[in-house]
XYZ file of C-alpha atoms in Angstrom:
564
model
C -42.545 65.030 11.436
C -45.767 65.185 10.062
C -48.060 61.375 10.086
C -48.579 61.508 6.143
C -46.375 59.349 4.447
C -47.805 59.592 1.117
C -48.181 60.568 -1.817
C -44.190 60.901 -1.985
C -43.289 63.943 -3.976
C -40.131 64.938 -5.610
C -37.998 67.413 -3.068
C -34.911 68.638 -3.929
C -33.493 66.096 -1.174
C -33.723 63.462 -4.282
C -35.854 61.989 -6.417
C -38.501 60.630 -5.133
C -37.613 61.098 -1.166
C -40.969 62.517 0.299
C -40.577 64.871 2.690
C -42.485 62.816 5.228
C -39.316 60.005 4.783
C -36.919 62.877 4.758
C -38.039 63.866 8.406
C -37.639 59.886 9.457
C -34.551 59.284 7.726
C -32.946 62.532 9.481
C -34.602 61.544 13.095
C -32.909 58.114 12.691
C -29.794 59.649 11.911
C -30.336 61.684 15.298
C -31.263 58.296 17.325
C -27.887 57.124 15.723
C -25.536 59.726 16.863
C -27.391 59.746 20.139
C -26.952 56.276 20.848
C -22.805 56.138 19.287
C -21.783 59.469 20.834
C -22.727 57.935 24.390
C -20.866 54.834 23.626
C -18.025 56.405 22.744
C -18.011 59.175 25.716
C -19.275 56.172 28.280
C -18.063 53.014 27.207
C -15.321 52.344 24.910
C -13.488 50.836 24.777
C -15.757 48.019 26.220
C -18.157 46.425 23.616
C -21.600 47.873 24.718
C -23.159 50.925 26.603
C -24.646 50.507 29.806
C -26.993 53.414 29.254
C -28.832 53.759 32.764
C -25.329 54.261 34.295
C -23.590 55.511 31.691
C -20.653 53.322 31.568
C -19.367 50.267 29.535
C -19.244 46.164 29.864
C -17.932 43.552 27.915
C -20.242 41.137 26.872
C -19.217 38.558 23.677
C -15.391 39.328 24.138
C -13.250 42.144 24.461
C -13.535 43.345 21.225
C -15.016 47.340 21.118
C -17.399 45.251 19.616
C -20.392 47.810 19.391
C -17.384 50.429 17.173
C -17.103 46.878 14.900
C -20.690 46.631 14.590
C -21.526 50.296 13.576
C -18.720 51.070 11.442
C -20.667 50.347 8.148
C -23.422 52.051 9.214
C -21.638 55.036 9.688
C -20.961 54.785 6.012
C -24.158 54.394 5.134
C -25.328 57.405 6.806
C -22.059 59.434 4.626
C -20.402 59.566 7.611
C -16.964 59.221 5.715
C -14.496 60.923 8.088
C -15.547 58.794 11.089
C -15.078 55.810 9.732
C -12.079 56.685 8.154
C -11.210 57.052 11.882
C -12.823 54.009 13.712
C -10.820 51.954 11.296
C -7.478 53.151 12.195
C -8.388 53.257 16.516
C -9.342 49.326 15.317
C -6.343 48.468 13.348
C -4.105 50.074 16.266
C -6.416 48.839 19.471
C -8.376 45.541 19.186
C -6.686 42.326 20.043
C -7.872 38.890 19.230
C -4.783 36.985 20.810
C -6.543 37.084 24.293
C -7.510 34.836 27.018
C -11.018 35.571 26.307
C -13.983 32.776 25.940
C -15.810 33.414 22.897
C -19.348 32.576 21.513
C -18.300 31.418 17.692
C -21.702 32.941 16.463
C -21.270 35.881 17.688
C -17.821 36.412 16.755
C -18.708 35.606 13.735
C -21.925 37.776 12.429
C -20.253 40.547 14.398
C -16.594 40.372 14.518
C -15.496 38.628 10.663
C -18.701 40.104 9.244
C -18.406 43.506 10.124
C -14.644 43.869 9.521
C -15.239 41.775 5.803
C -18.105 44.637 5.370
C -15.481 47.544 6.322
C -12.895 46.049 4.236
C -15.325 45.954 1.181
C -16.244 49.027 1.827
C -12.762 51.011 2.536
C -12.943 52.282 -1.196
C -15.776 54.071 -0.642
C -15.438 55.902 2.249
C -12.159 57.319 0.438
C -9.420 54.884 2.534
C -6.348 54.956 0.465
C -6.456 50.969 -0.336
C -3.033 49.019 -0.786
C -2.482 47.437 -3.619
C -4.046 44.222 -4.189
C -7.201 45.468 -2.777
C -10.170 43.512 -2.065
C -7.558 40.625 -2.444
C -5.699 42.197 0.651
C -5.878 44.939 3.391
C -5.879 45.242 7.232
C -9.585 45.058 7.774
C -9.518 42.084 5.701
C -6.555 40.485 7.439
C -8.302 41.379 10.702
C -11.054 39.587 9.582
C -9.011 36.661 9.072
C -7.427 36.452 12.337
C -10.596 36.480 14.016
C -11.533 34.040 12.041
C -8.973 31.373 12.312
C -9.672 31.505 16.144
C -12.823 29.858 15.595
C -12.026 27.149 13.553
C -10.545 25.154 16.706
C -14.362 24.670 17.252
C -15.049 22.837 14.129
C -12.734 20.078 14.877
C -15.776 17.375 15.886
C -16.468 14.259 14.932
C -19.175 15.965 12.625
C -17.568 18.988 11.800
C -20.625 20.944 13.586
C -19.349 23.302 16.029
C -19.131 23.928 19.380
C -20.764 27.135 20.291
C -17.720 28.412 22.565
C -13.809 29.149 21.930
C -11.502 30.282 23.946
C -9.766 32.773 21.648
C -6.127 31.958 22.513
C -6.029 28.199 23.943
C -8.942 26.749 21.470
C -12.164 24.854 22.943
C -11.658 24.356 26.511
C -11.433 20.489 28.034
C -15.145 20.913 29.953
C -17.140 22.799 26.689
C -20.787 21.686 26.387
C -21.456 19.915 22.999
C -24.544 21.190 22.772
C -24.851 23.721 19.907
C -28.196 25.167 18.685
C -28.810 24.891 14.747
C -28.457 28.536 14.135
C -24.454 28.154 15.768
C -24.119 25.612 13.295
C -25.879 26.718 10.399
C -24.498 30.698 10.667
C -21.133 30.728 8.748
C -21.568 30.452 4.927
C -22.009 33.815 4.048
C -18.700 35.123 5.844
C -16.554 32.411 5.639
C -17.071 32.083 1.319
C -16.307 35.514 1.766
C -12.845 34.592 3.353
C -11.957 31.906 1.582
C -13.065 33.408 -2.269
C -11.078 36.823 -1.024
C -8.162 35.279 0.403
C -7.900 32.130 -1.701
C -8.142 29.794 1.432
C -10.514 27.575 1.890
C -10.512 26.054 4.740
C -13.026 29.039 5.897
C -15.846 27.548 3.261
C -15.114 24.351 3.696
C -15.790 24.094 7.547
C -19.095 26.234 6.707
C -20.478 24.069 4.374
C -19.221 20.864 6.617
C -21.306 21.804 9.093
C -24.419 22.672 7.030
C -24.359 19.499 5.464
C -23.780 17.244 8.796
C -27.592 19.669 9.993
C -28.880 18.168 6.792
C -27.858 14.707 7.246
C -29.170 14.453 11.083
C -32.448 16.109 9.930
C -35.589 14.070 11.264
C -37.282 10.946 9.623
C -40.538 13.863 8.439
C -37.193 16.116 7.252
C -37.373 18.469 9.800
C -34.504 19.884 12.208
C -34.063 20.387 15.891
C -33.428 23.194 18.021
C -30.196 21.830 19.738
C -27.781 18.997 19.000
C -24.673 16.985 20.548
C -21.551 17.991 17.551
C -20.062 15.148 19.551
C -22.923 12.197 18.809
C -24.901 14.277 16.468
C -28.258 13.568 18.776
C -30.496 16.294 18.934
C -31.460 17.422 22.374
C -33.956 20.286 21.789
C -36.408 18.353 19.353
C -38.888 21.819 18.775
C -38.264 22.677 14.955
C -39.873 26.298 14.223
C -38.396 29.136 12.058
C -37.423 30.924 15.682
C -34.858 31.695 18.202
C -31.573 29.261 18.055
C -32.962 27.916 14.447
C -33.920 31.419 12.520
C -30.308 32.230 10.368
C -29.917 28.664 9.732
C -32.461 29.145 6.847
C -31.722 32.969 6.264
C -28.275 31.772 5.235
C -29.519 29.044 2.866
C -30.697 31.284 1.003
C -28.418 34.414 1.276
C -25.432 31.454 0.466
C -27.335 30.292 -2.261
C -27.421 33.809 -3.463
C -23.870 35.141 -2.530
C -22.523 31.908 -3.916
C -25.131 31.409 -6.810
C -25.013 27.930 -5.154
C -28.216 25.696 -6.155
C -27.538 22.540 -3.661
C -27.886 25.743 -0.883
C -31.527 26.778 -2.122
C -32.184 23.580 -2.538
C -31.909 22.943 0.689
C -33.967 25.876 1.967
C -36.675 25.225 -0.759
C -36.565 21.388 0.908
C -36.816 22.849 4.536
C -39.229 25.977 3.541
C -41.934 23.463 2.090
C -42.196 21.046 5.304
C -42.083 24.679 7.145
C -44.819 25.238 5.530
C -46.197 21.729 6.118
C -46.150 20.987 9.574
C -45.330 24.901 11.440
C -47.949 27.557 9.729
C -51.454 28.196 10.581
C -53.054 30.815 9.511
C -49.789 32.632 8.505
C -48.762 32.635 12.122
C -45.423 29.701 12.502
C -45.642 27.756 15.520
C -43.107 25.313 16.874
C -43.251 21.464 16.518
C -41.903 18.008 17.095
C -39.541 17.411 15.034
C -40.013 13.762 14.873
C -43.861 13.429 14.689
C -44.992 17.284 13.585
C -47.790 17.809 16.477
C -47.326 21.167 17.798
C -45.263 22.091 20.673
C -45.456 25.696 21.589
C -47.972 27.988 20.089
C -45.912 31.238 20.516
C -44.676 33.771 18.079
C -40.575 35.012 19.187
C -39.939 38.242 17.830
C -36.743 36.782 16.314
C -39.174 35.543 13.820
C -39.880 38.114 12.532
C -36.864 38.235 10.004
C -39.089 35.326 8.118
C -41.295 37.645 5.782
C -38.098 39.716 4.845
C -36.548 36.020 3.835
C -39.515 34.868 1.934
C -39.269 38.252 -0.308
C -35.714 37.364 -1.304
C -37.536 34.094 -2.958
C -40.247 36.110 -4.525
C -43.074 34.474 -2.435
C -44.196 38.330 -1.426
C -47.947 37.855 -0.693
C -47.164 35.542 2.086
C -44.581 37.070 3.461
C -46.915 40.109 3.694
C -49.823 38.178 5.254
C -47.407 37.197 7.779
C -45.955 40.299 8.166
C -49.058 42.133 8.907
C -49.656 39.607 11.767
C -46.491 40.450 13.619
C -46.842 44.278 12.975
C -50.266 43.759 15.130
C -48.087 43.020 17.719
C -46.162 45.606 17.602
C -48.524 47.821 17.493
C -50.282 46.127 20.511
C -47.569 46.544 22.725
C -45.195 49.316 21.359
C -42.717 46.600 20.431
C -42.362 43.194 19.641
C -41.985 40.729 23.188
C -39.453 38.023 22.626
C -42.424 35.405 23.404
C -46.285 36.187 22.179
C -48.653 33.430 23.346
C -50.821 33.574 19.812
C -54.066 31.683 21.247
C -54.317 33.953 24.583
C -52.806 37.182 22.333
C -50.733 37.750 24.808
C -46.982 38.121 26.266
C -45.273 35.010 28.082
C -44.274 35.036 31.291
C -40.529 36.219 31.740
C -40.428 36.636 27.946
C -41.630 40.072 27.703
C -38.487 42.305 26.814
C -37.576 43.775 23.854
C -34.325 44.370 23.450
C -34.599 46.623 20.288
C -34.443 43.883 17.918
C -34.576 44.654 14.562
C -36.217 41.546 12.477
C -39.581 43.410 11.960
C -37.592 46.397 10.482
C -35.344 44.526 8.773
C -38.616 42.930 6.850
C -40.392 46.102 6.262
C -37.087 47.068 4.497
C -36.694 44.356 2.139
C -40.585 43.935 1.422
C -40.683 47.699 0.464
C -37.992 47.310 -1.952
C -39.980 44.755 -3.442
C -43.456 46.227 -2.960
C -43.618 50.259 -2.142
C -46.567 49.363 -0.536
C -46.637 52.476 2.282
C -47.962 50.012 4.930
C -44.061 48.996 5.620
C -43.320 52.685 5.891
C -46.104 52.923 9.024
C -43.931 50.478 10.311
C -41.100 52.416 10.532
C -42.549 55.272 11.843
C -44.400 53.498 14.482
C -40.962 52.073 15.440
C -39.496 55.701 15.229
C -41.905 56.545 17.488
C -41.637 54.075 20.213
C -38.466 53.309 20.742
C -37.988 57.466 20.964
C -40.813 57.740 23.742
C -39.882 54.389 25.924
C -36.239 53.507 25.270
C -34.477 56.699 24.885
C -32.589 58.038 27.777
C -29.783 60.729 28.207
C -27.005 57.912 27.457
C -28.264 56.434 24.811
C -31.274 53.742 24.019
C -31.937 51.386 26.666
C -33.138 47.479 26.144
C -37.249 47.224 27.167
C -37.264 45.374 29.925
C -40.944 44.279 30.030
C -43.102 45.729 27.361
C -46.243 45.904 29.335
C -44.780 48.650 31.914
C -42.032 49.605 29.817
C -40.120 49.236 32.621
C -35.937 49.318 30.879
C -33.145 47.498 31.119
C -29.289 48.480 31.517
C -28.181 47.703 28.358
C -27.721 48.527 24.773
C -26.846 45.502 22.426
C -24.087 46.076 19.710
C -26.611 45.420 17.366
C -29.024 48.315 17.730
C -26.374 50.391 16.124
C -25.469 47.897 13.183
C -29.085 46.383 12.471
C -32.045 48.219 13.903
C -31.373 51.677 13.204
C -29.571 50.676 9.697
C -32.646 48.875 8.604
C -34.320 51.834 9.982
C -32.575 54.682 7.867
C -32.511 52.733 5.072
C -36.074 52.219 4.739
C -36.548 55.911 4.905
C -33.334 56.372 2.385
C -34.305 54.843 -1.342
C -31.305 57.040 -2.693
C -28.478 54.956 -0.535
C -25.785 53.193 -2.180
C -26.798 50.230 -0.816
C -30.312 50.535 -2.982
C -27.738 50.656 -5.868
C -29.827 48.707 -9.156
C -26.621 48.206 -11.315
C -26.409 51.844 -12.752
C -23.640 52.671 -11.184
C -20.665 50.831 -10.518
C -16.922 51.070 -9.831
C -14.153 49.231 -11.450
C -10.770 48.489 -9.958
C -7.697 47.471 -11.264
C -6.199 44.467 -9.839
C -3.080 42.115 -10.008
C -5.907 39.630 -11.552
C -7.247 42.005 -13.700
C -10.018 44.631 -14.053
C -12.976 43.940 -11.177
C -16.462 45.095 -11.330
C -17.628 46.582 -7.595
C -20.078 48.355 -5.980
C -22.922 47.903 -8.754
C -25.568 46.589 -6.008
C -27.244 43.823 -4.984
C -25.817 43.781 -1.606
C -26.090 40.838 0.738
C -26.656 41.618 4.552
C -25.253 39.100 7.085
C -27.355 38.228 10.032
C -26.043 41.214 11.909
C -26.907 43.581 8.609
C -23.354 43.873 7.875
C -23.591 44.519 4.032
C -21.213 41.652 1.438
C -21.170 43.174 -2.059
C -21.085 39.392 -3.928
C -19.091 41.103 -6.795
C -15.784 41.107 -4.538
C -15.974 37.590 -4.777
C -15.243 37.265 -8.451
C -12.049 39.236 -8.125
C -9.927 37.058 -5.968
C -11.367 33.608 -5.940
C -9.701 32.214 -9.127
C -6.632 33.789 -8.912
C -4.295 31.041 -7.684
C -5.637 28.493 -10.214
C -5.060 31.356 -12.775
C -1.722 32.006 -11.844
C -1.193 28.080 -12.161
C -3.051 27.580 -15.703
C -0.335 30.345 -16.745
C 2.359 28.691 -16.102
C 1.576 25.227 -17.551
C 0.696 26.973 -20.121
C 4.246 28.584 -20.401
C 5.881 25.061 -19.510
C 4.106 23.492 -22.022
C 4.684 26.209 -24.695
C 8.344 26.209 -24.030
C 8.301 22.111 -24.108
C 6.639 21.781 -27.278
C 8.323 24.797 -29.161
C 10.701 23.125 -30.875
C 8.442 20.380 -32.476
C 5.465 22.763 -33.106
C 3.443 20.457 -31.484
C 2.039 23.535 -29.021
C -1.772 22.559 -27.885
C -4.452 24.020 -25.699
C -5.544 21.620 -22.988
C -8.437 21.778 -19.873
C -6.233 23.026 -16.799
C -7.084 20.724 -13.624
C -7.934 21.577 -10.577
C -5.323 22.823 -8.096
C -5.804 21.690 -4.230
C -5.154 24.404 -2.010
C -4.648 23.112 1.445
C -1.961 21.879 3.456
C -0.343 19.751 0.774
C -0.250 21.933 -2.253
C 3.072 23.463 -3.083
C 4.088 26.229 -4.998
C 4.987 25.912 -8.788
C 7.939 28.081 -7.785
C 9.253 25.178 -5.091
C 8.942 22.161 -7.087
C 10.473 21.075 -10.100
C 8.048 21.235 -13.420
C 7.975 17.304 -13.579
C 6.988 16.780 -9.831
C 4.147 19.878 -10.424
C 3.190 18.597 -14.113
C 2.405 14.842 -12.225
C 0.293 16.267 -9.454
C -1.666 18.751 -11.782
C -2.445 15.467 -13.957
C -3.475 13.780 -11.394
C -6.638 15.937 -10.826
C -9.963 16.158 -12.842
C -10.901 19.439 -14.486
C -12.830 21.896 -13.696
C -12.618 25.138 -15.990
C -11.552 25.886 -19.083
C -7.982 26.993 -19.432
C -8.845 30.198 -21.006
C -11.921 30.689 -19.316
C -12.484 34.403 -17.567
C -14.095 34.373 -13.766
C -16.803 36.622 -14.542
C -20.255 36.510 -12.466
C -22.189 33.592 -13.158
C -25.162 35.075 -12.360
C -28.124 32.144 -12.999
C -31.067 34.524 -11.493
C -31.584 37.867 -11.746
C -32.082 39.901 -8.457
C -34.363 42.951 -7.738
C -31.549 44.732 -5.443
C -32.782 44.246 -1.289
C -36.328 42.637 -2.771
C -37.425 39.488 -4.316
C -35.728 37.235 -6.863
C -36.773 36.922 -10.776
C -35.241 33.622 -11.874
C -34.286 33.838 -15.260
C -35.966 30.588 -17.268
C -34.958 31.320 -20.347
């Protein structure tokens, strides 16, 4: 592929696709298939490649995880057919009723949120869809089951989590309290999801339990820790930095706050963000502090921060984010890669922390800052990462983890998430045309039990493991009980009242939805009338659950709040 990336020019590939991004796009798509045809020759039906020896481990379950992880990638590179396929080999081979210790974050950002992004997705990749759909469906059901295993880990004193399951007996007698923040703070965004699509929810509740309890503990200065007792609720790893075992507690502040058009969520992050700013930057490099008294504890950059910049374009504040960007993408640049640990005084990798195991934060920021920039810096980016993980990770089995950066000697592995994160961010930097890139022009609509839904119109919101949520699916099932409810007062009291003419609109109450709630259908209109009445309101009673959309988003790039 030739170096010149611009001036783009109109090809017939699409409008404006330059054939410089062309060439990237299609060698991405060729690192893809490289890396997923190995997997599936080598490995499955374990969860990763071993790519050195060309065979398969398990490694956060037993779950074919890596065929989870890159199923909606395979959509967004049009590969409809295959997925069509990988959903019916998951539907008919992956288990979660196993004796099988779990990590809950993992399971989660890889497990619930890539079958939730499947099941969204089904309707696009041509699955015939059962009726009911995005209410219902396997993927979605799967999703669920997965998903109730974990919640045996938020039964705690504090309703934070333990960081480890065991998928079929619960949390074992001997499991360490000791979570970090991002295990804690990592659920909103697929676990609204579950709850708004099945009606449940227990799933948000426990999510936004446990964000809460990290914002009670926080320190006396505001800030929180990097590991905590869900037991006493005393932090044990005091460092507070935007970085590893912290980093997608704040990404899902804000991606909640977005999904969920949730203001007590960005309020939050907009809280933490400014004593970030406060106490952690200098010089638009984030260090790590005390969380107590703010004096700095390690002066290293982790390349898990480099998601940061991509998270601080999503709340418009673009000229920092690229400041900071441009100071990680020297790193890269310096070594080919970004090394877990970068010791920013000496410039230099720490010792034992010098891997790269094909992350793809930096990516993942070039991405969303392009969207909300075009500035063709972010594009160099991609093509020096194009580049070098061709020349120093590829091997005739796949891609294999960097083990040290300064030798490039490599490691035996290939992480799930190569497939779903770096190489999606990758293509879709190169790809402005994708559905995913959608700005509202086009849309679908479906016809549902609950009426007509609005899906597929863009402004897609990527999980920590890039697993893509369209926040319109939300506003099809969420309300649908407390409809169903509001209807039948409504008929009760109709019917009651016909005879005297006495027929009035009222506010319909809230409906509880747990353990205790019955069924209009099971309980006499009396008994249901009383415990309706005994709730406060919340919605008008002929009120329609459209998107209540309170900022307006540039899709995969910065947000324009609407002040008028």
């Amino acid at each position: 592929c030739p170096l010149r990336l611009f001036p783009a020019t109109k090809t017939a590939t699409g409008p404006g696709l330059s054939a410089p991004c062309l060439c990237r796009r299609e060698r991405v798509r060729a690192m893809f298939y490289h890396a997923y045809e190995h997997y599936l020759e080598s490995a499955f039906p374990y969860d990763e490649l071993r790519p050195l020896t060309c065979d398969g481990q398990d490694t956060w379950g037993s779950f074919s995880l890596t065929l989870i992880d890159a199923l909606d990638t395979l959509l967004i590179l049009g590969n409809v057919s295959e997925f069509q396929r990988v959903v019916n080999v998951l539907q008919e081979g992956v288990d979660f009723d196993i004796d099988v210790n779990a990590s809950v974050f993992e399971t989660n950002i890889r497990v619930v949120g890539g079958l939730l992004s499947a099941h969204l997705l089904s309707r696009k990749a041509g699955l015939q869809v059962e009726a009911g759909w995005p209410c219902s469906g396997p993927l979605l059901r799967m999703a669920e089951e997965a998903a109730r295993k974990l919640l045996p880990a938020f039964q705690t004193p504090t309703g934070m989590p333990y960081g480890t399951v065991n998928l079929l007996h619960g949390v074992n007698p001997g499991e360490t309290p000791v979570t970090c923040t991002a295990g804690i703070g990592t659920f909103i965004v697929e676990f609204a999801t579950l709850s708004h699509l099945t009606g449940d929810p227990v799933f948000e509740d426990v999510a936004r339990k446990a964000l809460k309890a990290l914002w009670k503990h926080r320190s006396d200065i505001g800030l929180v820790g990097n590991h905590i007792d869900v037991i006493t609720a005393k932090w044990v790893a005091q460092d507070a930095g935007i970085g590893a075992g912290v980093d997608s507690y704040f990404e899902y502040l804000v991606k909640g706050a977005i999904l969920l058009q949730d203001k007590e969520l960005m309020s939050m992050f907009l809280g933490e963000c400014f004593l970030i700013k406060n106490y952690t930057k200098f010089d638009d490099w984030y260090l790590w502090v005390q969380m107590y008294k703010g004096t700095v504890s390690m002066p290293v950059f982790q390349s898990l921060e480099a998601y940061w910049p991509g998270l601080q374009s999503l709340i418009g504040d673009v000229d920092n984010a690229m400041r900071t960007f441009l100071n990680y993408y020297t790193v890269w640049k310096q070594f080919g890669g970004l090394p877990e640990f970068y010791n920013i005084p000496q410039g230099y990798t720490v010792d034992k922390r010098e891997g790269y195991p094909l992350r793809p934060e930096l990516i993942e920021s070039a991405m969303y800052l392009y969207r909300a920039t075009r500035d063709p810096t972010l594009l160099e980016l991609g093509r020096d990462a194009v580049e070098s993980i061709e020349k120093i990770s590829k091997v005739d089995c796949g891609f294999a983890t960097i083990k040290d950066l300064r030798d490039h000697r490599l490691d035996n592995r290939m992480e799930s998430f190569f497939l779903a994160e770096t190489i999606k961010y990758l293509y879709l930097l190169f790809d402005p045309d994708n559905f995913i890139h959608n700005d509202g022009s086009d849309f679908d609509v479906v016809v549902t039990p609950y009426g007509e839904c609005v899906l597929s119109a863009g402004g897609y919101i990527f999980n920590t493991e890039a697993h893509p949520i369209d926040p319109a699916a939300l506003h099809c099932c969420r309300r649908r009980r407390e409809e169903q409810w509001e209807v039948e007062d409504l008929m009760r009291e109709f019917y009651s009242r016909k005879k005297t003419k006495k027929f009035t609109l009222k506010r319909a109450p809230d409906r509880g939805e747990g353990e205790n709630a019955k069924d209009p259908q099971d309980a006499s209109s009396e008994k249901a009338g009383e415990k309706r009445n005994s709730k406060k309101s919340s919605h008008s009673l002929l009120s329609c659950p459209s998107q209540s959309f309170n900022s307006k988003l540039a899709v995969l790039g910065q947000v324009f709040l609407d002040n008028t």
